[in-house]
Coordinates of C-alpha atoms in Angstrom, one line a residue:
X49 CA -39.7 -23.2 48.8
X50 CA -42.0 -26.0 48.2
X51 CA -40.9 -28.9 45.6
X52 CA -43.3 -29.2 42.4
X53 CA -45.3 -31.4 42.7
X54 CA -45.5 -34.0 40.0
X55 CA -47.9 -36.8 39.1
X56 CA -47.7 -40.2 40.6
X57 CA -47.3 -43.2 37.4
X58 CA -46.1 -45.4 39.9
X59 CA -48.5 -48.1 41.4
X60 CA -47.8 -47.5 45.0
X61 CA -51.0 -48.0 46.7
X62 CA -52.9 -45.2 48.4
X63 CA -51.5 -44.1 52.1
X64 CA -54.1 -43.5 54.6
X65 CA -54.0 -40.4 56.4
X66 CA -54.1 -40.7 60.6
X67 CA -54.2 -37.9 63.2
X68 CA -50.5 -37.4 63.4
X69 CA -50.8 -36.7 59.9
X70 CA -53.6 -33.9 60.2
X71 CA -51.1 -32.2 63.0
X72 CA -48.2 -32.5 61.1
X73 CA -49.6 -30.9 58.1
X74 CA -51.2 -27.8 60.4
X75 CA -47.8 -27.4 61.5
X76 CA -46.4 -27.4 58.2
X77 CA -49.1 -24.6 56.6
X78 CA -48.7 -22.4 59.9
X79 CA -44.8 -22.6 59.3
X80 CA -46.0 -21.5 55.1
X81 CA -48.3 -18.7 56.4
X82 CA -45.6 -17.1 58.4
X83 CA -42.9 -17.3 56.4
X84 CA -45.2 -15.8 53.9
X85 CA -46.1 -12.9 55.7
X86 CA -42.7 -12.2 56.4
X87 CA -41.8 -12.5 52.7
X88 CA -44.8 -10.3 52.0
X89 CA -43.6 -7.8 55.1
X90 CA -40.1 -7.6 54.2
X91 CA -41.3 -7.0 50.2
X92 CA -43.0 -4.3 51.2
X93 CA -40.6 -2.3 53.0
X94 CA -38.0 -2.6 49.8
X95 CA -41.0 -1.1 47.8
X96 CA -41.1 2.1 49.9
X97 CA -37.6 2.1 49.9
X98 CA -37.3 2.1 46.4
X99 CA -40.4 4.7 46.1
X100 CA -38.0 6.9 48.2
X101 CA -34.8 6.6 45.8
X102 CA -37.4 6.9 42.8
X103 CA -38.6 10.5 44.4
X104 CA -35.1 11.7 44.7
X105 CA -33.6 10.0 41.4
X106 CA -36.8 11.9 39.9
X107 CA -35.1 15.3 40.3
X108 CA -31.9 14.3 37.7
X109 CA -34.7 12.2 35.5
X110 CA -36.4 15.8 35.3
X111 CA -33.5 17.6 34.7
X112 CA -32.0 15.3 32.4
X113 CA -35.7 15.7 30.4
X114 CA -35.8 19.1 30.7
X115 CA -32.2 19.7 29.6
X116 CA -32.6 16.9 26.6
X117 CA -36.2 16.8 25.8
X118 CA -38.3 19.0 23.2
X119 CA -38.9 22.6 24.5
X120 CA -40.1 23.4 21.0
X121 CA -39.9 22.2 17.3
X122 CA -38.9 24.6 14.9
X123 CA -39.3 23.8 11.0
X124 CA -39.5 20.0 12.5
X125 CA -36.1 19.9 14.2
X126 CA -36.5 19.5 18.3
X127 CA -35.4 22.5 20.2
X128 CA -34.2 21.4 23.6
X129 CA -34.3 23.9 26.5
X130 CA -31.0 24.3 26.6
X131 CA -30.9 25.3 23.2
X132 CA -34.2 27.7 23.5
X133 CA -32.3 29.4 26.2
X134 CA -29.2 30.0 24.7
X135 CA -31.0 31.4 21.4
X136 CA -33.4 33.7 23.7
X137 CA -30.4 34.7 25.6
X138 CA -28.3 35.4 22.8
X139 CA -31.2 37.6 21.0
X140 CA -31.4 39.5 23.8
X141 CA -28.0 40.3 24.8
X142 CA -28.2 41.9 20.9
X143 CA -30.9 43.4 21.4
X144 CA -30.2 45.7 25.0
X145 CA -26.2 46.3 23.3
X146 CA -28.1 47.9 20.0
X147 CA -30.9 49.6 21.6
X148 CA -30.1 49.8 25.5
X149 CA -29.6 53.4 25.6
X150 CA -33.3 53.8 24.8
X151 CA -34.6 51.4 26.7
X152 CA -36.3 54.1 29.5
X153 CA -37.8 55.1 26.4
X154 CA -39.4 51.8 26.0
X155 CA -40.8 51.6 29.4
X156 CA -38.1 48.3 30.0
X157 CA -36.6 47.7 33.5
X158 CA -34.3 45.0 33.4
X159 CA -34.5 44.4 37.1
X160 CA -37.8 43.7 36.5
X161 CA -39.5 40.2 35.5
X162 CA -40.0 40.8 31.6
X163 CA -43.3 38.4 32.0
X164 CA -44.7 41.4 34.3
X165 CA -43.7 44.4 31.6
X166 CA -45.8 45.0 28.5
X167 CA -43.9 45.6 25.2
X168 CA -47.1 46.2 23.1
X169 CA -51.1 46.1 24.2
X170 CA -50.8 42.3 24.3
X171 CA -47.3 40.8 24.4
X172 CA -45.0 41.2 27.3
X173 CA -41.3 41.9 26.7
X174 CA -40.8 37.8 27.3
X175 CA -43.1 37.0 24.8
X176 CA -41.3 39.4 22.6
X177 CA -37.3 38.4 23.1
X178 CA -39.3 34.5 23.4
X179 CA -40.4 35.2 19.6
X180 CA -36.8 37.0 18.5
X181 CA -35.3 33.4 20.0
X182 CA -37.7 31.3 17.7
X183 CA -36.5 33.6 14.5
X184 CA -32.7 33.5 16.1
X185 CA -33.4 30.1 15.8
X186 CA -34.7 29.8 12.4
X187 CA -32.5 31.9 10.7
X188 CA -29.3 30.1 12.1
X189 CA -30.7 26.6 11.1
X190 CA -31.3 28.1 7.3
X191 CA -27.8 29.6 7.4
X192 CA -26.1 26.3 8.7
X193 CA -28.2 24.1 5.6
X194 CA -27.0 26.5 3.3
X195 CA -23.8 26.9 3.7
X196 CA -23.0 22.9 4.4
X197 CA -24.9 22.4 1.0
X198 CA -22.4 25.5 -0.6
X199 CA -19.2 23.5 1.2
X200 CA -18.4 26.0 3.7
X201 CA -15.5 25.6 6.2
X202 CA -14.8 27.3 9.2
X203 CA -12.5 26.4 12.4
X204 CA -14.8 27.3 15.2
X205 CA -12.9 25.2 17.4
X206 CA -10.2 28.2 17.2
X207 CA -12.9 30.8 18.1
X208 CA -14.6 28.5 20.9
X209 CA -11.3 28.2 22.6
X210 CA -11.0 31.9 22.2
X211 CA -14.5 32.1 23.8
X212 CA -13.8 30.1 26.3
X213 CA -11.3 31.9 27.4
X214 CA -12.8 36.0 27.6
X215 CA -15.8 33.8 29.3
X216 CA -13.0 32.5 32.1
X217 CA -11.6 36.1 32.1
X218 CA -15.3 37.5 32.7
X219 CA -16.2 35.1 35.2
X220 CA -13.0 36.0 37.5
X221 CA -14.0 39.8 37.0
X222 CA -17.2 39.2 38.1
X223 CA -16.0 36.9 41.4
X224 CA -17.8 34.0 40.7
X225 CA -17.2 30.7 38.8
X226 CA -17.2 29.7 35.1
X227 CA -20.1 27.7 35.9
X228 CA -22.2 30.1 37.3
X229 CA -21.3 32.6 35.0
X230 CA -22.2 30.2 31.8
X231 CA -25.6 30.1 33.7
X232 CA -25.9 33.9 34.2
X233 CA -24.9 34.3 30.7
X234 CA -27.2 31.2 28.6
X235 CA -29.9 30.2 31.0
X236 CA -30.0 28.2 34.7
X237 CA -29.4 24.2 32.5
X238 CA -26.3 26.2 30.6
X239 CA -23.2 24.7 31.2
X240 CA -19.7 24.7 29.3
X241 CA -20.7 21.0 27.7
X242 CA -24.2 21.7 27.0
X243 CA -23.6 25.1 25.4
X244 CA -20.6 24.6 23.4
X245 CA -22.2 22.7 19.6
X246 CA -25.1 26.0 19.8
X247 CA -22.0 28.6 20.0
X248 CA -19.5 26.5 17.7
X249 CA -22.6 26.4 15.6
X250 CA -23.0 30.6 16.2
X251 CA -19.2 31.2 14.8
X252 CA -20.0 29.0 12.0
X253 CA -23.2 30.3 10.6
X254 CA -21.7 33.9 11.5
X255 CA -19.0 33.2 9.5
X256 CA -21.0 32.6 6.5
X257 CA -23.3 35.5 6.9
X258 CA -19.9 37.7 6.8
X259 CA -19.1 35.9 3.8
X260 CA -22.6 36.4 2.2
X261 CA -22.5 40.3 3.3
X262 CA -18.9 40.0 1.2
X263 CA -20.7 39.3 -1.9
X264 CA -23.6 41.5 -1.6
X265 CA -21.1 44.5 -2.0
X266 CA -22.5 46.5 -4.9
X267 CA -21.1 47.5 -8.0
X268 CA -19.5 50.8 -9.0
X269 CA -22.4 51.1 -12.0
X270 CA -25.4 50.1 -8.5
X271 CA -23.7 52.8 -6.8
X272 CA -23.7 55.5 -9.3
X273 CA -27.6 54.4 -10.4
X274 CA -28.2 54.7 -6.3
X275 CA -26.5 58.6 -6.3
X276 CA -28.8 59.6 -9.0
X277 CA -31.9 58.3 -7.7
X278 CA -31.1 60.0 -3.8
X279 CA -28.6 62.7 -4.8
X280 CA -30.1 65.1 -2.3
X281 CA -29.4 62.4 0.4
X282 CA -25.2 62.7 -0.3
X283 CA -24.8 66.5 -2.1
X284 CA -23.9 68.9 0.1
X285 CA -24.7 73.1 -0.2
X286 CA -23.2 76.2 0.5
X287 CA -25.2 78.8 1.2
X288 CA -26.1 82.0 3.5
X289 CA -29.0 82.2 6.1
X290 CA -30.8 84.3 9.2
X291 CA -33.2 84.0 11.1
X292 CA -35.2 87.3 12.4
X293 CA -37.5 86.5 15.2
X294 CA -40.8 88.1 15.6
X295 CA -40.9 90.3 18.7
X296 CA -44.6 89.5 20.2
X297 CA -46.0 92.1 22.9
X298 CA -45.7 90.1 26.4
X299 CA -48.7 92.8 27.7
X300 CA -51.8 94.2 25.9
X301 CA -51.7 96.3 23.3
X302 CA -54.0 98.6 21.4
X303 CA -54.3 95.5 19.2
X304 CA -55.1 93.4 22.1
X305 CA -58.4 90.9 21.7
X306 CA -61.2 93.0 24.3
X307 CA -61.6 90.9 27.3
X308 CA -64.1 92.0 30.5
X309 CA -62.9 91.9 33.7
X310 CA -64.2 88.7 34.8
X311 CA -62.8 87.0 31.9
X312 CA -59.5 88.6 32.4
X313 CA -59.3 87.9 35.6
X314 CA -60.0 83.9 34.9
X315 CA -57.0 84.0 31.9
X316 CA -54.3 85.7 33.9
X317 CA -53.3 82.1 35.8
X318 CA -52.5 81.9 39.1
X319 CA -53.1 85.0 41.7
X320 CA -49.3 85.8 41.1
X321 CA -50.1 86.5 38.0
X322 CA -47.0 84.9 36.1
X323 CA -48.6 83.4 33.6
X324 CA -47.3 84.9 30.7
X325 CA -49.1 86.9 28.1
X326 CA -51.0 85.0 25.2
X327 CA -50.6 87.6 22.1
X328 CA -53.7 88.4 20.2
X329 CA -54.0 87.3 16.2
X330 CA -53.9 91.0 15.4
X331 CA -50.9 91.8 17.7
X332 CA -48.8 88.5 16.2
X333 CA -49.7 89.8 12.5
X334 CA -48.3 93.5 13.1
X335 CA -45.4 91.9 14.7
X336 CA -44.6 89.1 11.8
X337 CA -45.1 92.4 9.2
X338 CA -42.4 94.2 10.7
X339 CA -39.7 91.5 10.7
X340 CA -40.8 90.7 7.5
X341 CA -39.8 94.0 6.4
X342 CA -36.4 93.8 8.0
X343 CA -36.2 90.1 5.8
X344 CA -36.6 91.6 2.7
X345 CA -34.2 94.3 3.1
X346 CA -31.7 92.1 4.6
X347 CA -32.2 89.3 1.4
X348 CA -30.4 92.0 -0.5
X349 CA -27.3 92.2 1.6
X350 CA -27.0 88.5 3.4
X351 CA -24.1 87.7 1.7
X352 CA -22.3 90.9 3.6
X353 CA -23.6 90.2 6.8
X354 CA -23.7 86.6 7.4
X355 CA -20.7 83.9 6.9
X356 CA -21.1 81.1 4.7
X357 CA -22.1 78.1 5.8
X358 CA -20.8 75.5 3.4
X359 CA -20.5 71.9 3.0
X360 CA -24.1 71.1 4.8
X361 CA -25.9 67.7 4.0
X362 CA -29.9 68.2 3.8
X363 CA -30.3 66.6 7.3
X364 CA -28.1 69.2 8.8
X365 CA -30.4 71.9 7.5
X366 CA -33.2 73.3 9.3
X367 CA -36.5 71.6 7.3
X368 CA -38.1 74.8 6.9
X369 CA -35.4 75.5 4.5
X370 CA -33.8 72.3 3.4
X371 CA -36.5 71.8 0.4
X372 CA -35.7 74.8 -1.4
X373 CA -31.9 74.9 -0.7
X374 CA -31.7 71.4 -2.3
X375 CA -34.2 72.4 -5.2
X376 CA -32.9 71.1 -8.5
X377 CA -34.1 74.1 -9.8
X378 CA -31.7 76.3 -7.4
X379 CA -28.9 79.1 -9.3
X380 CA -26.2 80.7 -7.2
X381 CA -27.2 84.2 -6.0
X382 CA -30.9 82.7 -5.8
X383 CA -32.3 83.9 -3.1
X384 CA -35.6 83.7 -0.5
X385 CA -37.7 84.9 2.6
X386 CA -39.4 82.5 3.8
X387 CA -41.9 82.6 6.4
X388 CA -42.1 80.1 9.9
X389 CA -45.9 80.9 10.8
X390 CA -45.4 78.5 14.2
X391 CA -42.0 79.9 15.3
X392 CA -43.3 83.5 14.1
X393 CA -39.9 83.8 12.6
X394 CA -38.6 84.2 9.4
X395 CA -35.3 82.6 7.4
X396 CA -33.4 85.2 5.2
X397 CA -31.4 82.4 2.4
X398 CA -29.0 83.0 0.0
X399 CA -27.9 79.8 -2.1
X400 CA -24.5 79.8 -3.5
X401 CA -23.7 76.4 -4.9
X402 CA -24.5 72.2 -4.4
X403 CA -21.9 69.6 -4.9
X404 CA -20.8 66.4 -4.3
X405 CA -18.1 66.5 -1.6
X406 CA -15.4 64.0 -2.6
X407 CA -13.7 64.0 0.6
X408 CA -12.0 60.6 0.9
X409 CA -12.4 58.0 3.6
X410 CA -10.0 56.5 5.6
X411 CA -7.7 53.1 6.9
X412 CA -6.7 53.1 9.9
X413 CA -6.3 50.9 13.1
X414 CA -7.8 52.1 16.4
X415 CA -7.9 51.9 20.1
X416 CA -11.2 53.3 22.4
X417 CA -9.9 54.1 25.9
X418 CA -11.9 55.8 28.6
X419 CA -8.9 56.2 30.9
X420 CA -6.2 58.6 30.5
X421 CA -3.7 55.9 29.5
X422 CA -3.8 56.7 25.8
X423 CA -0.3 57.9 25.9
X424 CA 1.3 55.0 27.6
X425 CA -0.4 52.5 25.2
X426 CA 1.4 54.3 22.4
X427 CA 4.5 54.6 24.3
X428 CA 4.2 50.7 24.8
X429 CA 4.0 50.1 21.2
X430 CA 6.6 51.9 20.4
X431 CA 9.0 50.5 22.9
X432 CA 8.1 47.4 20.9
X433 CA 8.2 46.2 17.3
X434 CA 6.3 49.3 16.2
X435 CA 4.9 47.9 13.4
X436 CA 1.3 47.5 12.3
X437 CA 1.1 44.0 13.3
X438 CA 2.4 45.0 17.2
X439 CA -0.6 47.8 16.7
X440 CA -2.7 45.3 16.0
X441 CA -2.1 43.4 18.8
X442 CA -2.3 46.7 21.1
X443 CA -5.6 47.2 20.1
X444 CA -6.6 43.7 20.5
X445 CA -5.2 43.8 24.0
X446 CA -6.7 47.4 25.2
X447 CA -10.0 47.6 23.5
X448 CA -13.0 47.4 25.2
X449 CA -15.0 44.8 23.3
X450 CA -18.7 46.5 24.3
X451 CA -16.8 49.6 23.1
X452 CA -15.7 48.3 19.7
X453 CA -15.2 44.6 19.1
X454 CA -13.5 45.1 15.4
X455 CA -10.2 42.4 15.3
X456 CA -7.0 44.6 15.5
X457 CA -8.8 47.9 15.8
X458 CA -9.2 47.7 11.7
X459 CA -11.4 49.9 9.9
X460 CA -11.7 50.5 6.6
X461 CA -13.4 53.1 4.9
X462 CA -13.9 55.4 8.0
X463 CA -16.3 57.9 7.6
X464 CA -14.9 60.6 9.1
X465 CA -17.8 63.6 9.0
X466 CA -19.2 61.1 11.9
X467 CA -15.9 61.3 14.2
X468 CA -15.0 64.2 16.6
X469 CA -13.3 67.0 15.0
X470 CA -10.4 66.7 16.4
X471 CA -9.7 63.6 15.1
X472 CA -11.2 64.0 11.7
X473 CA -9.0 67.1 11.5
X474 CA -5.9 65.2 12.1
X475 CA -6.9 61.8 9.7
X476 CA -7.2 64.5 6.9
X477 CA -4.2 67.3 7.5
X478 CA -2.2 66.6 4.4
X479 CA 1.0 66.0 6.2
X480 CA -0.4 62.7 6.9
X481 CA 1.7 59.3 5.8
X482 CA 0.9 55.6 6.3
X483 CA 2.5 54.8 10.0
X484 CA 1.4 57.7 11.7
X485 CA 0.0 57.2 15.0
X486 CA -0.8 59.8 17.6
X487 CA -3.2 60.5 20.9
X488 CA -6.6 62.6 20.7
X489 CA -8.4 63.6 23.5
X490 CA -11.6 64.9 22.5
X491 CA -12.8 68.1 24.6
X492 CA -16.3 67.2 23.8
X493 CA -15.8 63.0 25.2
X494 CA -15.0 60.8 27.5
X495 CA -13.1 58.4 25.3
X496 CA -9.7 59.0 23.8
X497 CA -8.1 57.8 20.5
X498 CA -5.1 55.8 20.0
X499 CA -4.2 56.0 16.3
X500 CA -2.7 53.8 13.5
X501 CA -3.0 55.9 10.0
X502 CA -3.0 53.8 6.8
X503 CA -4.2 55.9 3.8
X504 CA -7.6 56.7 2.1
X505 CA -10.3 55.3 0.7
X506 CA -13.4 55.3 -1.8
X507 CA -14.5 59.1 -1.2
X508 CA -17.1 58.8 2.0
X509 CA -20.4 59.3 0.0
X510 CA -19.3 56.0 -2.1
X511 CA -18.7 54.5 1.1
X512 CA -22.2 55.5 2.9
X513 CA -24.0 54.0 -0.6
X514 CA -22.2 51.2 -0.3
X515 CA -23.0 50.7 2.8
X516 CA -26.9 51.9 2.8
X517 CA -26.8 49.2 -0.5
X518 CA -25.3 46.2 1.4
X519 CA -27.2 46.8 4.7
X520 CA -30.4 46.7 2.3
X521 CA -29.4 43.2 0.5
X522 CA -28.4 41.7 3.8
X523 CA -31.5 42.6 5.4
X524 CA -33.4 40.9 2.8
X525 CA -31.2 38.0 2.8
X526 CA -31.6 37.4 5.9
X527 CA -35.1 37.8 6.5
X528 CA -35.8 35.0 3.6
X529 CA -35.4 32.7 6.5
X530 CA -37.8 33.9 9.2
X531 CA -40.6 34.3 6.6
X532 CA -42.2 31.3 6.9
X533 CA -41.5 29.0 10.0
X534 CA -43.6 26.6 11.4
X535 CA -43.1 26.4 15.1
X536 CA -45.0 24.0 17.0
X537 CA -45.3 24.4 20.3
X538 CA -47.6 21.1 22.1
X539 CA -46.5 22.1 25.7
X540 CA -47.7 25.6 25.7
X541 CA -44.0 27.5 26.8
X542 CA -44.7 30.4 24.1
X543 CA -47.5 32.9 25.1
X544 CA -46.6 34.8 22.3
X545 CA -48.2 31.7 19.6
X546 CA -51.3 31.8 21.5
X547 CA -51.8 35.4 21.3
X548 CA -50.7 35.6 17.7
X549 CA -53.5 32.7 17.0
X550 CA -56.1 34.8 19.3
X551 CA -55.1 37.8 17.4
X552 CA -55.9 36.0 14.2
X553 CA -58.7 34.4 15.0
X554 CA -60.7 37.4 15.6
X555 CA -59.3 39.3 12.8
X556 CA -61.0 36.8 10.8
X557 CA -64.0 36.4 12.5
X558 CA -64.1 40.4 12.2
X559 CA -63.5 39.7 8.2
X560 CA -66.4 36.9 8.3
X561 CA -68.4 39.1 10.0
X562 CA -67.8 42.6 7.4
X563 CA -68.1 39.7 4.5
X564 CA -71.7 39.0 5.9
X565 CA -73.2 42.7 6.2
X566 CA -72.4 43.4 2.5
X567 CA -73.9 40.1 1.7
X568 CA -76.8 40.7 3.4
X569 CA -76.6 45.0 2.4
X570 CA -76.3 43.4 -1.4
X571 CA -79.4 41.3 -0.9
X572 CA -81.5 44.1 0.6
X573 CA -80.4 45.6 -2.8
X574 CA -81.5 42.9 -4.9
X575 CA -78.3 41.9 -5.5
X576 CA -75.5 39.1 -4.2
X577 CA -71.9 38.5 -3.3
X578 CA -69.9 38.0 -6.7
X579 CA -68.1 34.7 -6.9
X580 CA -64.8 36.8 -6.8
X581 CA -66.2 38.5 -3.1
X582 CA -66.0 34.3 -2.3
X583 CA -63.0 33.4 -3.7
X584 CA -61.3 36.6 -1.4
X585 CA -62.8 35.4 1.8
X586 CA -62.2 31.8 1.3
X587 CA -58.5 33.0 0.8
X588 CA -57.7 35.3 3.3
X589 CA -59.2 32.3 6.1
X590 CA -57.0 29.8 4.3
X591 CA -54.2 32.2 4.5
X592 CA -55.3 33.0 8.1
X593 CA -55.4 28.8 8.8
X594 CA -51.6 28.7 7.1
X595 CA -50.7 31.5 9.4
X596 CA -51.7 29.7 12.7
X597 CA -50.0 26.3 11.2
X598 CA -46.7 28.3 10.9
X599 CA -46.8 30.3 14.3

């Protein structure tokens, strides 16, 4: 490299410059240019170089923006993708194990792209678990708030290690690693690391939402108040019914309708002539007159004839009767015809009495198994402690959590009208004693019952109210936080938003629009839009603005 040059202060005289000089000093700037252009060469080829390593480091740069950038921003906290994926994930595992049996229903192939598959006449079933993820979202970061601010404690590292193990267990199942598997489970940037605060922060808020279901429980005076407002939704009636069908002609009759040949030919069908015959009005009439003669004869003598059907709730009663069986004007020994014009039947009732059935509930412990080992999980109890504990740990070891995930096989307050028979029958035989276990194999299913008894409980309609009640609360609870959220979404990854704002948009231009004609239909009658007519439309666009600002 060159020296500086610096400024001469000296008062050497001035050196005169010969021909050597010149040829010396071309040397010397040939020697400069070449070195320069290698410099210049050998600069450029670390340039490309480094372009190279900056192409393939760009792959973990994008990941590692993707994985810990914003995705979204919900109520004004960053939502990484991770995070979005997880929550989606999460909201629709919940949603296929609630509704997945009637998914075929729904018109949902899961083996299809959910972009591709419409839910409703503009949302997909992406944009529709996409939205469940943003209120998944919401509602855990309002539950999480609140109960830091109420001092709530909670050891999820205790339920994450628990996690972490059924997630290793799942992953061996399924022949493939714990990595894969957390990606299969929460999204393809899920990994143990990433995922773990969104889950530890799942058990906690989940905690707290059991907690707050705890003290939504309502009171003995709620639940009688609720009885008497819906007491034909629990009372239960005995009473005595028939049905007499109509016997309709299946040829003509004398009572036939009079049809020409042509036009008989065209209504009998097909040239086997199997459709089958279509009853005239007259011939259906004579036909509903003479059962209705055998009704009212019968009404006298049901009680003879028939057995009594006792103990039915008003959904397991036919509708056509259920309204006047549950009548609050209904005596014993009333009695009815009454007439099913569309079935061209009639019911013969007799009503004997309406109660409240106080059949108790139950406590028990209990183990789901499809297999035919019911005995020899019993069998290994026993040859154990044989306490309820050891049960409890039975059922935590052999139930099938997609079956029933409830810790130790506990319920309380069993309903038992909704079990099989069999085992409803058994729960309430009065030989029954806390400790008694036993094995049921329904007839009528696949499963069979390993059973704990513990005693009884609140009778089962106090037990349905409560739970109708609670359910009620918690759903309003809950929804408090997904009311309002303000999501804002810069990148465009929800469709759903800009579908929603579409929607909205038009549904106030269609408002603008209606607002106008009866403007313009009240000046055409001399008159004009009232200040009130203003003050509505001005609202429902600022409400229609707030809406767009929050989805």
């Amino acid at each position: 490299m060159p020296k500086k040059e610096t400024q001469n202060t000296g008062q050497e005289p001035e050196k005169i410059v010969t021909k050597y000089d010149l040829k010396m000093q071309r040397r010397k700037e040939q020697k400069e240019r070449e070195a320069k252009e290698e410099k210049i060469s050998r600069i450029t080829g670390i340039v490309i170089v480094v372009a190279l390593v900056c192409i393939v480091a760009s792959f973990p740069i994008r990941n590692y923006l993707t994985v810990n950038g914003t995705y979204v921003t919900v109520n004004g906290e960053k939502i990484s993708r991770v995070e979005f994926d997880f929550n989606y994930n999460v909201a629709r595992s919940n949603y296929l194990n609630q509704y997945g049996a009637y998914l075929s229903y729904f018109g949902l192939d899961m083996t299809r792209d959910l972009d591709t598959q419409m839910y409703s006449d503009t949302l997909t079933w992406g944009d529709f678990f996409d939205q469940m993820a943003i209120q998944t979202i919401a509602r855990n970061q309002g539950l999480k708030k609140e109960a830091q601010a109420a001092g709530f404690t909670w050891d999820v590292e205790a339920d994450y290690e628990e996690f972490l193990e059924a997630l290793k267990e799942a992953a061996s199942e399924a022949g493939t690693t714990v990595k894969n598997y957390m990606k299969d489970m929460y999204g393809p940037y899920a990994a143990e690391s990433r995922v773990r605060p969104y889950m530890e922060d799942s058990f906690y808020v989940s905690a707290y939402s059991e907690s707050i279901a705890d003290n939504l429980m309502p009171s003995q005076e709620e639940i009688q108040s609720y009885y008497k407002e819906n007491k034909e939704n629990y009372d239960s009636v005995d009473y005595y019914s028939q049905v007499i069908n109509a016997e309709l002609p299946t040829e003509p009759t004398e009572l036939a309708d009079p049809v020409d040949s042509e036009e008989d030919g065209a209504e009998s069908g097909d040239e086997s002539g199997e459709t089958a015959y279509q009853p005239s009005e007259a011939e259906i009439a004579a036909a509903m007159e003479e059962v209705k003669t055998e009704a009212n004869e019968l009404v006298k003598i049901i009680q003879t004839k028939n057995e009594l059907i006792s103990n039915a709730k008003k959904t397991e009663v036919s509708y056509q009767i259920s309204d006047w069986l549950f009548d609050e004007a209904r005596k014993p020994g009333d009695t009815t015809v009454i007439e099913d014009s569309t079935g061209h039947r009639y019911y013969v009732v007799r009503f004997e009495s309406r109660y409240l059935d106080e059949t108790p509930s139950v406590d028990m412990r209990l183990i789901i198994t499809t297999g035919d080992n019911g005995q020899a999980i019993l069998d290994e109890w026993k040859a154990g402690a044989a306490t309820e504990e050891s049960f409890a740990e039975i059922c935590d070891k052999y139930n099938d959590p997609e079956v029933t995930a409830v810790e130790g096989g506990l319920l309380e307050g069993a309903v038992t009208s909704e079990m099989p028979d069999e085992l409803a029958e058994w729960l309430h035989d009065s030989a029954r004693a806390e400790g008694d276990t036993t094995v049921i194999s329904p007839a009528s299913e696949e499963f069979t019952y390993v059973v704990y008894y513990k005693g009884v409980g609140d009778a089962e309609w106090v037990q349905k109210i409560r739970s109708t009640f609670q359910s009620e609360r918690f759903s309003e609870y809950m929804a408090a936080f997904t009311e309002n959220v303000d999501v804002q979404d810069p990148k465009g990854n929800l469709r759903y938003l800009e579908v929603r704002a579409q929607e909205e948009a038009a549904a106030e231009s269609e408002a603008e629009a209606s607002g106008a004609d009866e403007t313009g239909s009240d000046e055409e009658s001399g008159g004009s839009a009232s200040s009130e007519t203003e003050e509505g439309t001005d609202a429902s666009a600022s409400e229609s603005e707030d809406g767009e600002a929050e989805g």
